[in-house]
Coordinates of C-alpha atoms and ligand atoms in Angstrom, one line a residue:
X466 CA 155.4 3.6 -95.3
X467 CA 156.6 0.5 -93.5
X468 CA 160.3 -0.2 -93.3
X469 CA 161.8 -3.2 -91.5
X470 CA 165.4 -3.9 -90.5
X471 CA 166.9 -7.4 -90.4
X472 CA 170.3 -8.8 -89.6
X473 CA 172.1 -10.6 -86.8
X474 CA 172.7 -9.1 -83.4
X475 CA 175.6 -6.8 -83.5
X476 CA 175.0 -5.7 -87.1
X477 CA 174.1 -2.2 -86.0
X478 CA 170.3 -2.3 -86.6
X479 CA 169.5 -0.2 -83.5
X480 CA 172.0 2.5 -84.3
X481 CA 170.8 2.7 -87.9
X482 CA 167.2 2.8 -86.9
X483 CA 167.9 5.7 -84.6
X484 CA 169.9 7.6 -87.3
X485 CA 167.1 7.1 -89.9
X486 CA 164.4 8.0 -87.4
X487 CA 166.3 11.3 -86.5
X488 CA 166.8 12.1 -90.2
X489 CA 163.2 11.5 -91.2
X490 CA 161.9 13.5 -88.2
X491 CA 164.3 16.4 -89.1
X492 CA 162.5 16.4 -92.5
X493 CA 159.2 16.8 -90.7
X494 CA 158.1 13.2 -91.1
X495 CA 156.1 11.5 -88.3
X496 CA 158.0 8.3 -87.4
X497 CA 157.0 5.4 -85.2
X498 CA 159.7 3.0 -84.1
X499 CA 159.1 -0.4 -82.8
X500 CA 160.6 -3.9 -82.5
X501 CA 160.0 -7.6 -82.6
X502 CA 159.4 -9.7 -80.6
X503 CA 157.6 -7.1 -78.4
X504 CA 156.5 -3.6 -79.1
X505 CA 153.2 -4.0 -77.1
X506 CA 152.6 -4.9 -73.4
X507 CA 151.4 -8.4 -74.5
X508 CA 154.3 -8.8 -77.0
X509 CA 156.8 -7.8 -74.3
X510 CA 155.6 -10.5 -72.0
X511 CA 155.9 -13.0 -74.9
X512 CA 159.4 -11.7 -75.6
X513 CA 160.4 -12.6 -72.0
X514 CA 159.2 -16.2 -72.4
X515 CA 161.0 -16.5 -75.8
X516 CA 164.3 -15.1 -74.5
X517 CA 164.3 -16.8 -71.1
X518 CA 167.5 -19.0 -71.2
X519 CA 165.8 -21.4 -68.7
X520 CA 163.2 -22.4 -71.3
X521 CA 165.4 -25.1 -72.7
X522 CA 162.4 -27.4 -73.4
X523 CA 160.8 -25.0 -75.9
X524 CA 159.9 -26.8 -79.1
X525 CA 160.4 -25.1 -82.5
X526 CA 156.6 -25.1 -83.1
X527 CA 156.0 -23.4 -79.8
X528 CA 158.7 -20.9 -80.7
X529 CA 157.1 -19.9 -84.0
X530 CA 153.7 -19.6 -82.5
X531 CA 155.0 -17.3 -79.8
X532 CA 156.8 -15.1 -82.2
X533 CA 153.7 -15.1 -84.4
X534 CA 151.5 -14.2 -81.5
X535 CA 153.7 -11.3 -80.6
X536 CA 153.6 -10.2 -84.3
X537 CA 149.8 -10.5 -84.5
X538 CA 149.4 -8.2 -81.5
X539 CA 151.9 -5.7 -82.8
X540 CA 150.4 -5.5 -86.3
X541 CA 146.8 -5.1 -85.0
X542 CA 147.5 -2.8 -82.1
X543 CA 150.4 -0.7 -83.4
X544 CA 151.6 -1.0 -87.0
X545 CA 148.3 -0.9 -88.9
X546 CA 146.9 2.1 -86.9
X547 CA 150.2 4.0 -87.2
X548 CA 150.3 3.4 -91.0
X549 CA 146.7 4.5 -91.2
X550 CA 147.7 7.8 -89.5
X551 CA 150.3 8.3 -92.2
X552 CA 153.3 7.6 -90.1
X553 CA 156.5 6.0 -91.3
X554 CA 156.9 2.8 -89.2
X555 CA 160.4 1.6 -88.6
X556 CA 160.5 -2.0 -87.2
X557 CA 163.5 -3.8 -85.8
X558 CA 162.8 -7.3 -87.2
X559 CA 159.6 -8.5 -88.6
X560 CA 158.2 -11.6 -90.4
X561 CA 161.4 -12.2 -92.3
X562 CA 163.1 -13.0 -89.0
X563 CA 160.7 -15.9 -88.7
X564 CA 161.5 -17.2 -92.2
X565 CA 165.2 -16.8 -91.5
X566 CA 165.4 -18.3 -87.9
X567 CA 162.5 -20.7 -87.7
X568 CA 162.4 -21.5 -91.5
X569 CA 166.0 -21.7 -92.6
X570 CA 167.5 -22.0 -89.0
X571 CA 165.1 -24.5 -87.4
X572 CA 164.1 -25.9 -90.8
X573 CA 160.4 -25.8 -90.1
X574 CA 158.1 -26.3 -93.1
X575 CA 158.1 -23.0 -95.2
X576 CA 154.6 -23.4 -96.5
X577 CA 153.3 -23.8 -93.0
X578 CA 155.3 -20.8 -91.9
X579 CA 153.9 -18.7 -94.7
X580 CA 150.3 -19.6 -93.6
X581 CA 151.0 -18.8 -90.0
X582 CA 152.7 -15.6 -90.9
X583 CA 150.0 -14.4 -93.3
X584 CA 147.4 -15.1 -90.6
X585 CA 149.4 -13.2 -87.9
X586 CA 150.2 -10.2 -90.1
X587 CA 146.9 -9.9 -91.9
X588 CA 149.2 -10.2 -95.0
X589 CA 150.9 -6.9 -94.2
X590 CA 154.3 -6.7 -95.9
X591 CA 157.0 -4.1 -95.6
X592 CA 157.6 -1.6 -98.4
X593 CA 161.3 -1.8 -97.8
X594 CA 163.5 -4.3 -95.8
X595 CA 167.0 -3.3 -95.0
X596 CA 169.2 -6.3 -94.4
X597 CA 172.5 -5.6 -92.6
X598 CA 174.7 -8.4 -93.6
X599 CA 177.5 -9.7 -91.5
X600 CA 179.5 -12.9 -91.8
X601 CA 178.6 -15.3 -89.0
X602 CA 182.1 -15.1 -87.4
X603 CA 182.0 -11.3 -87.2
X604 CA 178.5 -11.3 -85.7
X605 CA 179.5 -13.7 -83.0
X606 CA 182.7 -11.7 -82.2
X607 CA 180.7 -8.5 -81.9
X608 CA 178.3 -10.2 -79.6
X609 CA 181.1 -11.6 -77.4
X610 CA 182.7 -8.2 -77.2
X611 CA 179.5 -6.5 -76.2
X612 CA 178.9 -9.2 -73.6
X613 CA 182.4 -8.8 -72.2
X614 CA 181.8 -5.0 -71.9
X615 CA 178.6 -5.8 -70.0
X616 CA 176.3 -4.5 -72.9
X617 CA 173.3 -6.3 -74.4
X618 CA 171.7 -9.4 -73.2
X619 CA 172.5 -13.0 -74.1
X620 CA 169.1 -14.6 -74.7
X621 CA 167.9 -18.1 -75.6
X622 CA 168.3 -17.4 -79.3
X623 CA 172.0 -16.5 -78.8
X624 CA 172.8 -20.1 -77.8
X625 CA 172.5 -21.8 -81.2
X626 CA 175.1 -23.6 -83.2
X627 CA 177.3 -21.8 -85.7
X628 CA 175.6 -23.9 -88.4
X629 CA 172.3 -22.5 -87.3
X630 CA 173.5 -18.9 -87.8
X631 CA 175.0 -19.9 -91.1
X632 CA 171.7 -21.2 -92.3
X633 CA 170.0 -18.1 -91.1
X634 CA 172.4 -15.9 -93.0
X635 CA 172.1 -17.9 -96.2
X636 CA 168.3 -17.8 -95.8
X637 CA 168.3 -14.0 -95.6
X638 CA 170.5 -13.7 -98.6
X639 CA 168.3 -16.1 -100.6
X640 CA 165.1 -14.2 -99.6
X641 CA 166.7 -10.9 -100.5
X642 CA 167.7 -12.2 -103.9
X643 CA 164.2 -13.7 -104.6
X644 CA 162.4 -10.4 -103.8
X645 CA 165.1 -7.9 -104.8
X646 CA 162.6 -5.0 -105.3
X647 CA 161.7 -5.1 -101.5
X648 CA 165.1 -5.8 -100.0
X649 CA 168.3 -3.7 -99.8
X650 CA 171.3 -5.7 -98.6
X651 CA 174.1 -3.6 -97.0
X652 CA 177.5 -4.8 -95.8
X653 CA 177.4 -4.2 -92.1
X654 CA 181.2 -4.2 -91.9
X655 CA 181.3 -0.7 -93.4
X656 CA 181.4 2.5 -91.3
X657 CA 178.2 3.7 -89.6
X658 CA 178.2 6.7 -91.9
X659 CA 178.5 4.7 -95.1
X660 CA 175.7 2.3 -94.0
X661 CA 173.5 5.3 -93.1
X662 CA 174.1 6.8 -96.6
X663 CA 173.1 3.5 -98.3
X664 CA 170.0 3.3 -96.1
X665 CA 169.0 6.8 -97.0
X666 CA 169.5 6.1 -100.7
X667 CA 167.2 3.1 -100.5
X668 CA 164.5 5.1 -98.5
X669 CA 164.7 8.0 -101.0
X670 CA 163.6 5.6 -103.8
X671 CA 160.4 4.7 -102.0
X672 CA 157.1 6.2 -103.1
X673 CA 155.9 8.5 -100.4
X674 CA 152.7 7.6 -98.5
X675 CA 149.5 9.2 -100.0
X676 CA 149.3 11.5 -96.9
X677 CA 152.7 13.0 -97.6
X678 CA 153.7 13.5 -101.2
X679 CA 157.2 14.9 -100.6
X680 CA 159.8 12.3 -101.5
X681 CA 162.4 11.8 -98.8
X682 CA 165.7 13.2 -100.1
X683 CA 168.9 11.1 -100.2
X684 CA 171.2 13.8 -98.8
X685 CA 171.9 12.4 -95.3
Ligands
LIG1288 P1 166.9 -9.1 -80.6 O1 165.7 -8.4 -80.1 O2 168.1 -8.9 -79.7 O3 167.2 -8.9 -82.0 O4 166.6 -10.7 -80.4 C1 165.6 -11.3 -81.1 C2 166.0 -12.7 -81.3 O5 164.8 -13.4 -81.7 C3 167.0 -12.8 -82.4 O6 167.9 -13.8 -82.1 C4 166.2 -13.3 -83.6 C5 165.1 -14.0 -83.0 N1 163.8 -14.0 -83.7 C6 163.3 -15.2 -84.2 O7 164.0 -16.3 -84.1 N2 162.1 -15.2 -84.9 C7 161.4 -14.1 -85.1 O8 160.3 -14.1 -85.7 C8 161.9 -12.8 -84.5 C9 161.1 -11.6 -84.7 C10 163.1 -12.9 -83.8

């Protein structure tokens, strides 16, 4: 089972991935948690290049190819083997981030993005994508607060215009609407506990992997 988490920085993805991972493991599930960009030694090196604030010359095409290179390595080296072992893979961002940020945000050609992404992912798609939705202003405020408190990094992708983040958010909402059976949109302004309940409810509706026929329960 392959579950991805999308949403702006500060939407609570990491916290919710930890809670879901703990919950599934307490049920005896074997869980593997990873993230993008990164998740492999090669991907982590690519992440450093992508996030380096001194890389002001980076072109949008270079950017999508680097994100895709990291993704290709992660899918081949980690995600596919883990799924083949019957694990539940939880990934902090995946290809939908590329459609949102490089497609809607940078306004790169969507058909081209789809080809690159299918090539990079070997057409692997998530079974479920949780989108933690936050108005742009709230996201920026959370990020500022975290930064003032000395938490979290401010990377190259945090230096975009408000319009860019607005396009990214609208892009996510459009994708979620177009493929509603895969996406679950959750209001990230709710309490941690309420968000967790909604995530568990979405996960419990998934068909269990063939290796494990017990359905996850919704009682978390
Ligand atoms: P994060 O690890 O703090 O979430 O930062 C990742 C940043 O990279 C975030 O701003 C979203 C961006 N990103 C893209 O622009 N395209 C992608 O394909 C991925 C995976 C992330």
